[in-house]
Each structure stands twice: as C-alpha cells, then as structure tokens.
Amino acid sequence: MPAESNLLKKYTEGFAAFEEKLNGQSETSFHKVRNEALNKLAELQFPTVKNEEWKYTNVSGLVKNDFEHPLNIETVDIDAALIEKLRIDDVDSDILVVVNGSFNKELSVLSDYPDGIIVDSLANQIKNNSELTEKYLSKLTKIENGFNALNTAYSTDGVFIYVPDNKVIEKPLQVIFINGSSENEVISLPRNLIIAGKNSQVSIIANYVGYGEKEYFTNTITEVYSGANSVVDLYKVQNENENAYHIDKTEVYQNRDSVFSHYNMSFGGKLVRNDINSTLDDENITTNYYGLYLGSNKQHIDNHTFVNHAKPNCESNELYKGILDDQSRGVFNGKIWVEKDAQKTNAYQSNKTILLSKEASIDTKPQLEIYADDVKCSHGATIGHLDDQAYFYIRSRGVSPEIAKSMLIRAFIDDVVEEVKIDNLKEQLNHMIFEHLHRVEI
Amino acid sequence: MISIKDLHATIDGKEILRGINLEVKAGEVHAIMGPNGSGKSTLANVLAGHEAFEVTKGEVFFEGEDLLEQSPDERAREGLFLAFQYPIEIPGVTNATFLKAAINEIRKHHGQDEISPKEFLDLMKEKAKKVGMDDSLISRSVNAGFSGGEKKRNEIFQLLMLNPKLALLDETDSGLDIDALKVVSNGVNTYRSEKNASIVVTHYQRLLEYIVPDYVHVLYKGRIIKSGGKELALQLEEKGYDWIKEEQVETV
C-alpha cells in the first residue's frame, strides 16, 4: 500500500454515507455486488510499482487525492450547445451523454431502434430489467485491483446497450463521457455493459472528454459480450483534460464466429492506464486490437492488453503504435495466451513507438505464452526515431523540415488509422493526431 | 550551372570523395561512371545535402551561390533535384499531397502564388502521361506498394513535375527492364533543355544509349580519373575499367 492513500481511506470508510444517497438503488440486486467489491477494495488496496502489472506506472500521486464522489457535488451544468461542441465533428452517430458517470437522457439523441434493442442508462436497466443485467453485469470481468473494486462498489450508472439476436444498430452510437468539474475535484465512475446477441452488429464510439479546470479522476469499466457471429466495433477516443487521471478496464467475452475490434486512441490525460482483455471462448473467433498513443509534455500512457485464446481456430491481430514527444512516457504490455486446446491459433502482435524527443521514453513488454503445439504466433516491438533517409527524401523535394516531419508522422500511423471503418472518424482522428502533437496537419 | 572544386567528403570518418572537380553548364548532360564503391552515389547525395556525409574540403557553387551552406530543402527550392537510387515509401501521404507541398514551397521561395487545384491536376495528368503512369497515381500514396520499376518511374515523374535547373540521376537505370528503361529515358529527354542540366550517375553504358551525354567522367576511388565525350562510355563497355586504372597507375 502506498504510504498515504486518502482515496483508499475515504472510500473504505464512506460506504454507509454513500448508501444513504443512493435513493433506492441500494435495494437492487446489484447492491450485493457493491458490498462484495467494497470488501475487495479494503483487501486489494491500490497497486504499487512492486506489483508486476503496475511496475512502470506509479499511482501514488493519484491515490493521495481524496476525489469527491459525484453524488456529493453540485451537478455539472451541461447544455446541448456544449454537447454539439464535444461530439466528434462530422461523424453521423446517435449521441449518448454520460456526465461524471451518470447517464443524461435529456441531452442524448437517440434513434427509434427496432424492437428489442435497448440503448439506455445502466442504472435504469438494473432497476427495471434485472434479469438481463444480473446475467452479465460484473460477471464478464473480475476485480483485479483496487481501481476495479472502487468502480464496482461506487459506480451508480453508465450506459447499457443490448442488441438482441439478428438485430443491427445501423448508426454508430457515440457515447460522450464528460468528466470533471470546475468546482470540485471529482471521481467519475462510468460502468458500461454492452451485449451483442447472435448475428447482431453494433458500432460504438466511446468519446472521453474533460470538463472544468479542477483535477479529476475517471475510473471506468466496460464489459462486452459478443454473441455468436456478432460484429462489434468499439472505438475509444480518449480526449480527457491535461489534469486528468484516466483508468479504464475493458473486458470482452467472445462467442463462436464473432468479430470484435477495439480501437484505442489515446490523446489526453496526465496519467492514463488502459486494460483491454478478451477471452476467445469458442472456435473461429476474430479479435482485433488497434492502438494509437500520442504523448506530449509529461503525459504517462500505459496500455495493457491480454488476449486469451481458449479454443482452437481463432485469430487475433494486434497493432499498437505510439508517438511520444517532450518528456512523455509510454508503457506497452501485451500478452497473448494460447491454451492447450487452442490448436491452429493465429495470433499476431506488434508494438512500434517513435520517440520525438530525447527525454521521451517507452517500456514495452510483448509476451507470448503458448501451451498448444500447432499455432502461428508472432510478436515484436520496435522503438525508433523518424526515419532519416525518408526525412532526407522528402526534404530533397523542397519540402520544409516541419512539413516533412508531419509527413513522416502520417506515414507512421497510417496502417492503424486505415483500420478505422468510419471514414469521417478516420479524418477527425487525423486532425486530433496533428493537433495533439502541435504539428502541421498532413 | 554548377561548379565543384576539390570536393572531399567522408562518412563515419571514412573518406569517400577525395578531390572532385567538375563544371557543368546549362544545356549539358554529364555522365558519371565508375566501378562499385568509387563514390558515384556519394557524390550525388553530397550535392543534394545528405546529412550522413561530411564535407571536409572543397567548395560547390550552384548558380553562383554556395551550395554547401544550404539545407537539402533549400537546395531543392533553388532548383536542384536528386532522383534516388532507392526511392522511399511514404504510406498515407498521396502523390498529390506530396508534390503539391513541394511545388508550393518552391513557388513561395520564388515569390510566386500557390498553384491552383486545376492547374495542379492538369500538370499531374500531363506529366504522368509522359512516363506512362495512370491517373490513379494521383491519389495513391507515394511509392507505397510500388514495384522497383514503378518507383524509378515515379522519380522521373517528380522530376518532370518540379522541373528543376539541375537533375542528379542516381543509378536511375538499375533494376529496370528494357521497356521501363526506355520510358524513363524518354522522360529525362523530355525534361532536357538549353536552360537546365543533368548529371547522370550510372554503372552501365546501356542507359547512355538512350540519354546521350555530352561528357563522360570516370570516377575511381573518389576522384575523376578520366573525362571524355560520349565515346568514352563505349570504350568502357568494351574494355571495362581496368585499362583506365592501369593508365592511372602509370601516370602516378
């Protein structure tokens, strides 16, 4: 345990007061899960760098803060004009708004979905649709550390997306998570559950943004169930404020013939940690992990991925690329696990980082653990600088050093950006990349 | 056009150019020939400003200006062009974006307005045709997924687009079949005029049948050891380089 954790103290001691504010939520079946999570929080506490999974990410500065629970602060005042500003430009999507972990129906812009499709507040579904939520919520993921426990014990809401068998949600669903406040240092705890039935399809953009000037902490968990032969795309675009701590765990359970693609685009935040885990628990499953992390100033970005090949004849592709400038720091820890039964597995993983400054750094640790004997697996990591020969080539045509560097950045990130299936999102991501790196856009 | 005097250059402390002297005037084509490792490509790269090489002695004047003081992009804006032996792939950057950036920087340098989209498109179509490239090239990424021959062809296409004062062609013929060689040579011949000049670096005489030089120079161990007219290339083809090396030994 860190020498001093005000966060731990506040939240191990404050549960009774929290329960009182829950306004009926404490009568739901989920409340038992909360109580168990509270015990886990006391037991696990927050990780330190002595923990192998947190070796390069020191959270002692984060857990010193006693961030206030959103139930104890004045509601942040958000209006439609602000939503218009915060949504990703030009991307035709439905809009779901979550403010400091609470779903805001008034500001959300939803379509009339075909029968059976549910796009709603998770709290509302826990209350009114407990049969469905009980089956999945907190069942797809385990509590592995204090942050997971804190989210499970204290989260009050988030989004719930349910696509029944043979249904398709045509338009992407853009969830705008607005976190922070201009009055208080707050903790935002969105909890999301996405269930895709057999032969269903859905595309979700999780757009995390900051609000106000105060320091804040987003600690979010998303559980995804990919039914047989479903296609689920989850685009995470993380644009938190520069004074934000951001910890995200996304856990995916995949059924046979399903395709799940995760896009992890990391721009904002001062300390960022993503855990993305998939279990491929039947045959002919495809898992795609694409990641882009852009670091500037003193940002710290840690991506942990875990692909668990439990059954034969599945494929996973992972491509993570980073550009780190100034004194920013990156961590990549990617594990591919192939169980004994998972013959004919194809698993690929690649992590490439470019350091734009002498003070930027990355710790990268690709890991393969294979217990089957008939598999094709590869992994690799490279760390480098912009290619000198290519830089010379571009300048030899009269192009200035500044634009030549932008072209090289564009070339480096191209294969990740090209995987994005929504054209306008692709374009907007390109804007964000150059904006974040303070460079001329190409 | 360009005047090279006693040029010495090193890479990683190793001396590659050991006193090059060369004068090229407008309207001329000079061929630089020589065995592998003689310094041909180094000469082309040093003139274009490659930062891996260090010029230790000598001077180069291009259109009256001190070339060695200028960065690679400044040299290009002044009208120097290097067709690369190994062109680079730039995925995600289209030929249109790439060349428009180059043309506009060159124009800006000369106090001219940016090229209009229409003018640019017409120019691309016209020049692409000259080197037998498809219009779809415009929206393709620079050299990405191109074959060796296509890359060389693209270098000549860029030459035509930028229309520099001095073209340095570094082994533009290597790896080309005869049809591609003809296309590339035709491209270079279209570019040739009384106002510009070319320095053609090659290992083989074959290219010079199509791009006929005014002068041929033999580079050996970082020095020009023999100069002559286009017939020198034929002699080299017949007899190889050894007779010149021997001649050189005798004179030493």
XYZ file of C-alpha atoms in Angstrom:
694
model
C 0.000 0.000 0.000
C 1.277 3.476 -0.800
C 2.464 5.331 2.276
C -0.550 7.549 2.162
C -3.792 6.958 0.306
C -6.507 9.414 1.118
C -8.530 7.894 -1.674
C -8.478 4.477 -0.033
C -9.313 5.905 3.380
C -12.186 7.981 2.057
C -13.795 5.160 0.140
C -13.246 2.292 2.571
C -14.837 4.411 5.299
C -17.509 6.264 3.356
C -19.776 3.471 2.143
C -22.614 3.946 4.648
C -22.958 7.611 3.731
C -22.873 6.662 0.041
C -25.643 4.082 0.548
C -27.874 6.722 2.078
C -27.559 8.861 -1.001
C -28.379 6.004 -3.380
C -32.065 6.772 -3.408
C -33.496 3.313 -3.825
C -30.564 1.910 -5.764
C -29.432 0.110 -2.638
C -32.483 -2.135 -2.868
C -31.459 -3.582 -6.234
C -29.822 -6.966 -6.614
C -26.645 -5.238 -7.785
C -26.150 -3.816 -4.336
C -24.805 -7.141 -3.111
C -22.094 -6.932 -5.781
C -21.260 -3.446 -4.481
C -20.835 -4.775 -0.952
C -18.510 -7.532 -2.118
C -16.496 -5.004 -4.110
C -16.160 -2.830 -1.017
C -14.559 -5.750 0.823
C -12.254 -6.295 -2.153
C -11.223 -2.644 -2.058
C -10.103 -2.991 1.550
C -8.375 -6.264 0.775
C -6.613 -5.446 -2.511
C -5.998 -1.731 -1.957
C -4.390 0.245 -4.781
C -1.461 -1.244 -6.689
C 2.119 -0.104 -6.206
C 5.112 -0.401 -8.538
C 6.020 -3.589 -6.655
C 3.092 -5.196 -8.442
C 4.452 -6.582 -11.747
C 1.393 -5.346 -13.677
C 1.980 -1.804 -12.386
C 5.772 -1.795 -12.444
C 6.103 1.201 -14.761
C 3.010 3.125 -13.667
C 3.204 4.775 -10.300
C -0.225 5.729 -8.973
C 0.949 7.005 -5.585
C 0.360 10.603 -6.681
C -3.137 9.733 -7.886
C -4.319 7.885 -4.757
C -3.143 10.659 -2.441
C -6.100 12.729 -3.645
C -9.472 12.315 -1.966
C -11.563 12.867 -5.078
C -15.201 13.577 -4.244
C -17.981 11.252 -5.354
C -20.311 12.914 -7.921
C -23.312 12.344 -5.596
C -21.715 14.788 -3.167
C -21.137 17.686 -5.562
C -23.387 20.097 -7.376
C -24.463 18.750 -10.740
C -22.247 19.950 -13.551
C -24.216 22.221 -15.851
C -24.103 20.824 -19.370
C -26.281 22.041 -22.249
C -26.963 20.946 -25.803
C -24.596 23.577 -27.187
C -21.720 22.056 -25.256
C -22.623 18.561 -26.465
C -22.544 19.883 -30.015
C -19.018 21.128 -29.318
C -17.807 17.955 -27.639
C -19.129 15.411 -30.107
C -16.663 14.273 -32.750
C -17.252 16.523 -35.774
C -18.877 15.237 -38.949
C -19.409 11.715 -37.634
C -23.030 10.738 -38.201
C -23.964 8.994 -34.975
C -26.544 8.782 -32.234
C -25.424 10.531 -29.081
C -25.418 9.235 -25.518
C -24.312 11.631 -22.806
C -22.783 10.490 -19.525
C -21.827 13.247 -17.091
C -19.483 12.175 -14.290
C -20.747 8.646 -14.608
C -24.478 9.455 -14.830
C -26.451 8.899 -17.998
C -28.225 12.065 -19.149
C -31.270 11.148 -21.173
C -32.341 14.730 -21.969
C -29.092 15.536 -23.722
C -28.846 12.218 -25.538
C -30.011 11.998 -29.159
C -31.210 8.505 -29.960
C -32.977 6.884 -32.908
C -36.103 4.758 -32.868
C -34.488 1.372 -32.716
C -36.061 -1.848 -33.966
C -37.933 -3.910 -31.383
C -35.860 -5.397 -28.631
C -32.870 -3.089 -28.922
C -32.082 -1.277 -25.692
C -29.901 1.835 -25.501
C -30.307 3.199 -22.000
C -28.922 4.149 -18.624
C -27.415 1.160 -16.839
C -28.951 2.232 -13.514
C -32.378 2.221 -15.109
C -31.837 -1.261 -16.515
C -30.518 -2.622 -13.215
C -33.736 -1.397 -11.648
C -36.214 -2.436 -14.339
C -34.543 -5.256 -16.235
C -32.667 -7.093 -13.521
C -32.994 -10.497 -15.142
C -30.853 -9.386 -18.081
C -28.370 -7.229 -16.202
C -27.789 -9.798 -13.461
C -26.779 -12.347 -16.038
C -23.882 -10.257 -17.328
C -23.026 -7.334 -15.085
C -19.809 -7.909 -13.189
C -19.902 -11.497 -14.467
C -17.724 -10.928 -17.533
C -14.902 -9.345 -15.553
C -13.188 -9.931 -12.243
C -11.997 -7.415 -9.708
C -8.231 -7.489 -10.060
C -7.170 -4.374 -8.221
C -8.398 -1.525 -6.051
C -9.454 0.563 -9.029
C -11.760 -2.184 -10.327
C -13.166 -2.580 -6.813
C -13.688 1.159 -6.429
C -15.629 1.347 -9.693
C -17.783 -1.670 -8.849
C -18.590 -0.510 -5.318
C -19.254 3.142 -6.078
C -20.402 3.408 -9.695
C -24.040 4.438 -9.911
C -24.595 4.446 -13.677
C -23.228 4.292 -17.208
C -24.605 3.038 -20.496
C -26.358 -0.194 -21.272
C -26.520 -1.372 -24.869
C -28.391 -4.522 -25.780
C -28.707 -5.776 -29.345
C -30.834 -8.910 -29.490
C -30.209 -11.820 -31.845
C -30.301 -10.971 -35.557
C -30.593 -7.203 -34.992
C -28.336 -4.440 -36.213
C -27.883 -0.904 -34.933
C -27.201 0.955 -38.158
C -25.720 4.215 -36.941
C -22.691 4.276 -34.676
C -23.540 5.065 -31.058
C -21.337 7.831 -29.780
C -21.128 7.917 -26.009
C -19.757 11.224 -24.752
C -18.335 10.726 -21.275
C -17.946 14.171 -19.737
C -15.745 14.062 -16.662
C -14.583 16.668 -14.154
C -15.938 19.825 -12.629
C -14.973 23.450 -12.269
C -15.832 23.442 -8.538
C -14.648 20.146 -7.065
C -12.002 17.526 -7.560
C -14.244 14.685 -8.569
C -14.062 10.971 -9.366
C -16.093 9.799 -12.347
C -17.018 6.103 -12.331
C -18.872 5.139 -15.506
C -19.860 1.494 -15.721
C -20.923 0.197 -19.119
C -22.413 -3.040 -20.328
C -22.659 -3.979 -23.988
C -24.444 -7.148 -25.017
C -24.483 -8.204 -28.667
C -26.713 -11.186 -29.434
C -26.318 -13.841 -32.090
C -25.776 -12.428 -35.628
C -26.044 -8.877 -34.319
C -23.978 -5.850 -35.154
C -23.140 -2.602 -33.395
C -20.509 0.089 -33.596
C -19.755 2.249 -30.564
C -17.599 5.331 -30.182
C -16.617 5.980 -26.564
C -15.554 9.603 -26.513
C -13.986 10.622 -23.177
C -13.666 14.367 -22.624
C -12.874 16.656 -19.718
C -14.824 19.472 -18.111
C -13.714 22.334 -15.858
C -10.330 23.288 -14.517
C -10.070 21.027 -11.484
C -8.059 17.849 -11.321
C -10.260 14.772 -11.692
C -10.136 11.010 -11.938
C -12.028 8.900 -14.467
C -12.124 5.262 -13.405
C -14.268 3.313 -15.840
C -15.152 -0.297 -16.612
C -16.808 -1.587 -19.778
C -17.960 -5.173 -20.154
C -18.711 -6.543 -23.614
C -20.457 -9.761 -24.524
C -20.029 -10.682 -28.205
C -22.602 -13.314 -29.152
C -22.137 -15.959 -31.829
C -21.402 -14.490 -35.259
C -21.774 -10.914 -33.997
C -19.702 -7.969 -35.169
C -18.815 -5.395 -32.536
C -16.582 -2.373 -33.110
C -15.584 -0.338 -30.087
C -13.747 2.892 -30.804
C -12.339 4.529 -27.732
C -11.259 8.123 -28.281
C -9.723 9.459 -25.108
C -9.513 13.240 -25.074
C -9.506 13.966 -21.331
C -8.121 17.223 -19.951
C -4.436 17.569 -19.229
C -5.155 17.467 -15.468
C -6.977 14.142 -15.637
C -6.193 10.702 -14.317
C -7.807 8.083 -16.502
C -8.048 4.373 -15.742
C -10.103 2.131 -17.994
C -10.716 -1.575 -17.972
C -12.481 -3.121 -20.940
C -13.278 -6.809 -20.742
C -14.643 -8.759 -23.684
C -16.115 -12.236 -23.823
C -16.438 -13.647 -27.349
C -18.581 -16.461 -28.640
C -18.037 -18.545 -31.768
C -17.621 -16.841 -35.183
C -17.738 -13.380 -33.607
C -15.541 -10.457 -34.639
C -14.638 -7.892 -32.029
C -12.461 -4.889 -32.903
C -11.161 -2.448 -30.331
C -9.604 0.855 -31.327
C -7.753 2.571 -28.533
C -6.937 6.162 -29.460
C -5.215 7.899 -26.583
C -4.687 11.659 -26.696
C -5.419 13.335 -23.354
C -4.868 12.806 -19.645
C -1.792 13.200 -17.493
C -1.797 9.602 -16.279
C -3.580 7.039 -18.413
C -3.925 3.321 -17.909
C -5.922 1.031 -20.202
C -6.511 -2.655 -19.604
C -8.134 -4.437 -22.512
C -8.823 -8.137 -22.116
C -10.518 -10.600 -24.437
C -11.451 -14.208 -23.919
C -11.937 -16.160 -27.149
C -14.042 -18.934 -25.764
C -15.135 -20.807 -28.867
C -13.984 -21.513 -32.426
C -13.487 -19.240 -35.434
C -13.341 -16.003 -33.469
C -11.502 -12.892 -34.620
C -10.161 -10.265 -32.242
C -8.598 -7.049 -33.495
C -6.797 -4.606 -31.223
C -5.621 -1.368 -32.769
C -3.998 1.301 -30.675
C -2.529 4.730 -31.097
C -0.975 6.661 -28.241
C 0.224 10.218 -28.587
C 2.224 11.670 -25.737
C 3.381 15.199 -25.174
C 4.549 17.258 -22.183
C 4.693 14.945 -19.153
C 1.907 12.556 -20.103
C 2.148 8.963 -18.957
C 0.251 6.400 -21.046
C 0.128 2.731 -20.097
C -1.622 0.156 -22.288
C -2.045 -3.396 -21.053
C -3.700 -5.903 -23.371
C -4.488 -9.541 -22.825
C -5.794 -11.905 -25.497
C -6.804 -15.277 -24.153
C -7.050 -17.940 -26.879
C -9.049 -20.615 -25.084
C -10.325 -22.581 -28.082
C -8.966 -23.710 -31.484
C -9.089 -21.996 -34.901
C -9.205 -18.383 -33.786
C -7.298 -15.348 -34.890
C -6.091 -12.231 -33.105
C -4.382 -9.214 -34.625
C -2.860 -6.509 -32.522
C -1.161 -3.370 -33.776
C -0.219 -0.625 -31.328
C 1.682 2.459 -32.392
C 2.848 5.415 -30.379
C 4.443 8.786 -30.900
C 5.987 10.261 -27.787
C 7.272 13.814 -27.611
C 8.700 16.071 -24.873
C 9.035 14.208 -21.549
C 6.116 11.875 -22.143
C 6.323 8.253 -21.173
C 4.690 5.176 -22.618
C 4.183 1.643 -21.369
C 3.045 -1.271 -23.501
C 2.387 -4.673 -22.036
C 0.717 -7.050 -24.443
C 0.091 -10.640 -23.527
C -1.116 -13.392 -25.828
C -2.111 -16.547 -24.024
C -2.743 -19.716 -26.022
C -4.282 -22.546 -24.041
C -3.512 -26.192 -24.616
C -6.729 -26.796 -26.563
C -6.337 -23.763 -28.792
C -4.725 -25.514 -31.766
C -4.482 -23.705 -35.118
C -4.422 -20.351 -33.389
C -3.159 -17.406 -35.434
C -2.006 -14.607 -33.172
C -0.097 -11.530 -34.211
C 1.063 -8.640 -32.120
C 3.166 -5.621 -32.972
C 4.101 -2.546 -30.961
C 6.024 0.311 -32.556
C 6.969 3.576 -30.932
C 8.632 6.677 -32.247
C 10.347 8.978 -29.808
C 10.369 12.589 -30.993
C 12.461 13.891 -28.130
C 15.465 12.689 -26.160
C 13.518 12.854 -22.922
C 10.566 10.740 -24.100
C 10.654 7.045 -23.240
C 8.765 3.765 -23.545
C 8.850 0.472 -21.679
C 7.492 -2.234 -23.925
C 6.897 -5.830 -22.993
C 5.288 -8.125 -25.554
C 4.576 -11.560 -24.094
C 3.585 -14.858 -25.654
C 2.565 -17.844 -23.582
C 1.721 -20.844 -25.694
C 0.579 -24.206 -24.394
C -0.682 -25.595 -27.726
C 1.746 -27.064 -30.276
C 0.172 -26.243 -33.634
C -0.120 -22.467 -33.748
C 1.157 -19.472 -35.683
C 2.102 -16.663 -33.360
C 4.367 -13.699 -33.740
C 5.105 -10.631 -31.761
C 7.543 -7.813 -31.937
C 8.336 -4.382 -30.638
C 10.408 -1.597 -32.104
C 11.418 1.756 -30.705
C 12.897 4.328 -33.008
C 13.071 7.821 -34.322
C 11.732 9.336 -37.514
C 13.427 7.660 -40.467
C 16.436 9.786 -41.505
C 16.512 8.529 -45.077
C 12.804 9.231 -45.593
C 13.239 12.656 -43.987
C 16.026 13.436 -46.452
C 13.944 12.149 -49.363
C 11.026 14.450 -48.581
C 13.222 17.489 -47.961
C 15.131 16.829 -51.192
C 11.906 17.821 -52.971
C 11.918 21.271 -51.375
C 9.567 20.443 -48.510
C 10.387 22.230 -45.232
C 11.599 20.222 -42.216
C 8.347 20.941 -40.365
C 6.074 19.554 -43.073
C 8.493 16.717 -43.816
C 8.184 15.601 -40.169
C 4.398 15.746 -40.395
C 4.533 13.555 -43.491
C 6.666 11.021 -41.650
C 4.225 11.010 -38.726
C 1.375 10.471 -41.165
C 3.277 7.607 -42.766
C 3.998 6.019 -39.382
C 0.420 5.996 -38.119
C -1.151 5.182 -41.470
C -1.715 1.453 -41.021
C -3.536 1.960 -37.704
C -5.697 4.858 -38.934
C -6.565 2.930 -42.093
C -8.202 0.207 -39.977
C -10.891 2.643 -38.790
C -14.042 1.729 -40.706
C -15.905 5.033 -40.294
C -14.447 7.416 -42.891
C -15.284 10.665 -41.136
C -13.921 9.346 -37.871
C -10.706 8.489 -39.662
C -10.430 12.071 -40.850
C -11.207 13.512 -37.407
C -8.630 11.247 -35.780
C -6.069 12.562 -38.212
C -6.930 16.141 -37.135
C -6.596 15.153 -33.486
C -3.228 13.491 -34.012
C -1.607 16.566 -35.519
C -3.348 18.920 -33.137
C -2.163 16.936 -30.160
C 1.421 16.870 -31.412
C 1.256 20.597 -32.259
C 2.254 19.927 -35.825
C 1.104 20.965 -39.282
C -1.566 18.568 -40.452
C -0.981 16.377 -43.489
C 25.243 25.910 -63.531
C 27.321 24.005 -61.005
C 30.968 24.263 -60.198
C 32.620 21.660 -57.975
C 36.165 22.296 -56.765
C 38.383 19.843 -54.886
C 35.409 18.285 -53.088
C 36.263 15.899 -50.253
C 33.621 14.073 -48.227
C 33.574 11.414 -45.543
C 31.044 9.112 -43.952
C 31.672 7.802 -40.435
C 35.195 9.170 -40.717
C 35.920 7.241 -43.916
C 36.915 9.367 -46.901
C 34.817 8.586 -49.980
C 35.306 11.663 -52.165
C 38.945 12.685 -52.480
C 39.012 15.833 -54.558
C 36.292 16.044 -57.198
C 36.492 18.786 -59.826
C 33.588 19.234 -62.205
C 31.992 22.065 -64.192
C 28.521 21.652 -65.629
C 26.941 24.342 -67.808
C 23.312 24.866 -68.758
C 22.211 22.617 -71.605
C 24.761 19.903 -70.804
C 24.392 16.284 -69.734
C 27.302 14.774 -67.850
C 27.567 11.066 -67.136
C 29.497 9.844 -64.128
C 30.589 6.247 -64.484
C 32.749 4.026 -62.376
C 33.012 0.702 -60.633
C 31.114 -0.122 -57.455
C 32.344 1.784 -54.450
C 34.025 4.517 -56.486
C 31.897 7.254 -54.854
C 29.308 7.918 -57.591
C 26.253 7.766 -55.367
C 28.086 9.620 -52.619
C 28.717 12.499 -55.000
C 25.017 12.705 -55.882
C 23.979 12.525 -52.218
C 26.538 15.084 -51.057
C 25.332 17.524 -53.719
C 21.714 17.020 -52.582
C 22.745 17.660 -48.975
C 22.512 14.253 -47.291
C 23.450 14.836 -43.676
C 25.160 11.472 -43.195
C 28.096 12.768 -45.233
C 30.534 15.367 -44.023
C 32.231 17.669 -46.495
C 35.786 18.038 -45.239
C 37.266 20.156 -48.001
C 36.420 21.953 -51.224
C 33.579 24.101 -52.488
C 30.483 23.837 -54.648
C 28.747 26.753 -56.318
C 25.284 26.291 -57.779
C 24.027 29.203 -59.889
C 26.648 31.355 -58.195
C 25.539 30.503 -54.641
C 27.471 28.476 -52.073
C 25.599 25.166 -52.210
C 27.238 23.592 -49.172
C 25.770 26.279 -46.907
C 22.221 25.244 -47.821
C 19.945 22.610 -46.291
C 18.571 19.843 -48.538
C 15.192 21.585 -48.874
C 16.818 24.942 -49.677
C 18.879 23.298 -52.411
C 15.713 21.798 -53.893
C 13.938 25.152 -53.789
C 16.929 26.673 -55.612
C 16.431 24.125 -58.388
C 18.418 21.007 -57.572
C 16.786 17.578 -57.833
C 18.022 14.121 -56.913
C 16.354 11.069 -58.421
C 17.027 8.447 -55.754
C 18.601 5.078 -56.329
C 16.244 3.674 -53.686
C 13.102 5.835 -53.538
C 11.322 5.891 -50.172
C 7.760 4.737 -49.478
C 5.514 7.208 -47.653
C 2.246 5.415 -46.865
C -0.702 7.680 -46.039
C 0.715 10.635 -47.995
C -0.663 10.790 -51.520
C 1.425 11.803 -54.506
C -0.865 14.803 -54.874
C -0.298 15.983 -51.279
C 3.417 15.351 -51.550
C 4.000 17.129 -54.846
C 1.647 19.997 -54.098
C 3.588 20.674 -50.890
C 6.857 20.572 -52.831
C 5.653 22.767 -55.703
C 4.141 25.343 -53.379
C 7.268 25.597 -51.258
C 9.346 26.111 -54.383
C 6.872 28.725 -55.664
C 6.800 30.511 -52.330
C 10.585 30.655 -52.342
C 10.473 32.416 -55.708
C 7.752 34.822 -54.581
C 5.059 33.140 -56.676
C 1.462 32.311 -55.748
C 0.395 28.790 -54.811
C -0.590 26.516 -57.663
C -4.358 26.335 -58.244
C -6.036 22.932 -57.852
C -6.992 22.898 -61.528
C -3.529 23.851 -62.718
C -2.018 21.203 -60.448
C -4.340 18.460 -61.633
C -3.702 19.288 -65.286
C 0.039 19.320 -64.700
C -0.103 15.935 -62.962
C -2.121 14.389 -65.750
C 0.175 15.776 -68.432
C 3.383 14.624 -66.760
C 2.020 11.237 -65.687
C 1.226 10.555 -69.331
C 4.835 11.322 -70.306
C 6.112 8.495 -68.127
C 3.219 6.153 -68.880
C 1.662 6.350 -65.435
C -2.014 6.002 -64.732
C -4.067 8.965 -63.462
C -4.980 6.940 -60.380
C -1.410 7.569 -59.270
C -2.530 10.972 -58.047
C -4.475 9.555 -55.144
C -2.058 6.741 -54.363
C 0.443 7.037 -51.533
C 3.998 7.963 -52.504
C 5.747 4.773 -53.671
C 3.733 2.629 -51.260
C 3.446 -0.849 -52.692
C 5.175 0.218 -55.930
C 7.479 -2.216 -57.719
C 11.128 -1.238 -58.157
C 10.438 -0.122 -61.731
C 7.392 1.930 -60.734
C 9.408 3.701 -58.075
C 12.065 4.723 -60.598
C 9.373 5.876 -62.977
C 7.860 7.917 -60.164
C 11.219 9.622 -59.594
C 11.202 10.799 -63.214
C 7.575 11.846 -62.878
C 8.571 14.004 -59.905
C 11.458 15.413 -61.955
C 9.007 16.492 -64.641
C 6.585 17.932 -62.092
C 9.222 20.011 -60.301
C 11.200 20.878 -63.448
C 14.464 21.748 -61.650
C 17.540 23.502 -63.069
C 19.836 20.615 -62.291
C 18.846 16.951 -62.204
C 21.037 14.391 -60.470
C 20.051 10.892 -61.536
C 21.466 8.293 -59.182
C 21.533 4.866 -60.864
C 18.090 5.509 -62.296
C 18.615 2.580 -64.682
C 19.445 -0.087 -62.126
C 16.872 -2.831 -61.887
C 14.909 -1.723 -64.953
C 13.963 -3.923 -67.876
C 14.468 -2.509 -71.351
C 10.899 -1.233 -71.732
C 10.984 0.590 -68.413
C 14.433 1.919 -69.267
C 13.079 3.426 -72.488
C 10.169 5.060 -70.680
C 12.413 6.519 -68.015
C 14.949 7.749 -70.580
C 12.196 9.322 -72.661
C 11.046 11.137 -69.559
C 14.519 12.517 -68.949
C 14.876 13.535 -72.614
C 11.583 15.440 -72.410
C 12.988 17.316 -69.454
C 16.273 18.236 -71.193
C 16.551 21.807 -72.434
C 19.085 24.556 -73.039
C 18.187 26.031 -69.677
C 18.824 23.014 -67.479
C 21.479 20.384 -66.959
C 21.759 16.771 -65.808
C 24.334 14.673 -64.041
C 23.654 11.016 -64.748
C 25.288 8.561 -62.384
C 25.387 5.034 -63.752
C 27.258 1.803 -63.625
C 26.169 0.688 -67.085
C 26.704 2.145 -70.528
C 23.248 0.930 -71.605
C 21.417 3.970 -70.179
C 23.647 6.308 -72.172
C 22.345 4.861 -75.429
C 19.041 6.488 -74.542
C 20.181 9.508 -72.576
C 23.081 10.629 -74.715
C 25.612 12.571 -72.637
C 27.821 15.442 -73.759
C 30.587 14.378 -71.394
C 31.534 11.173 -69.631
C 33.661 11.102 -66.488
C 35.170 8.069 -64.847
C 35.149 8.106 -61.079
C 37.592 5.852 -59.267
C 38.437 5.845 -55.580
C 36.779 9.201 -55.061
C 38.439 11.054 -57.928
C 37.602 11.721 -61.568
C 40.445 9.935 -63.315
C 39.347 10.338 -66.909
C 36.955 12.570 -68.847
C 35.868 12.448 -72.447
C 32.968 12.581 -74.861
C 30.186 10.028 -75.224
C 32.584 7.623 -76.977
C 34.364 7.078 -73.655
C 31.292 5.214 -72.432
C 31.590 2.800 -75.358
C 35.252 2.177 -74.624
C 34.338 1.391 -71.024
C 31.670 -1.015 -72.216
C 34.206 -2.870 -74.374
C 37.238 -2.833 -72.165
C 35.889 -2.440 -68.645
C 37.541 -0.157 -66.117
C 40.851 -1.928 -65.702
C 42.702 -0.197 -68.558
C 41.953 3.213 -67.026
C 43.032 2.017 -63.610
C 46.325 0.864 -65.159
C 46.711 4.151 -67.021
C 46.158 5.857 -63.710
C 48.857 3.768 -62.025
C 51.304 4.642 -64.817
C 50.700 8.360 -64.506
C 51.170 8.139 -60.735
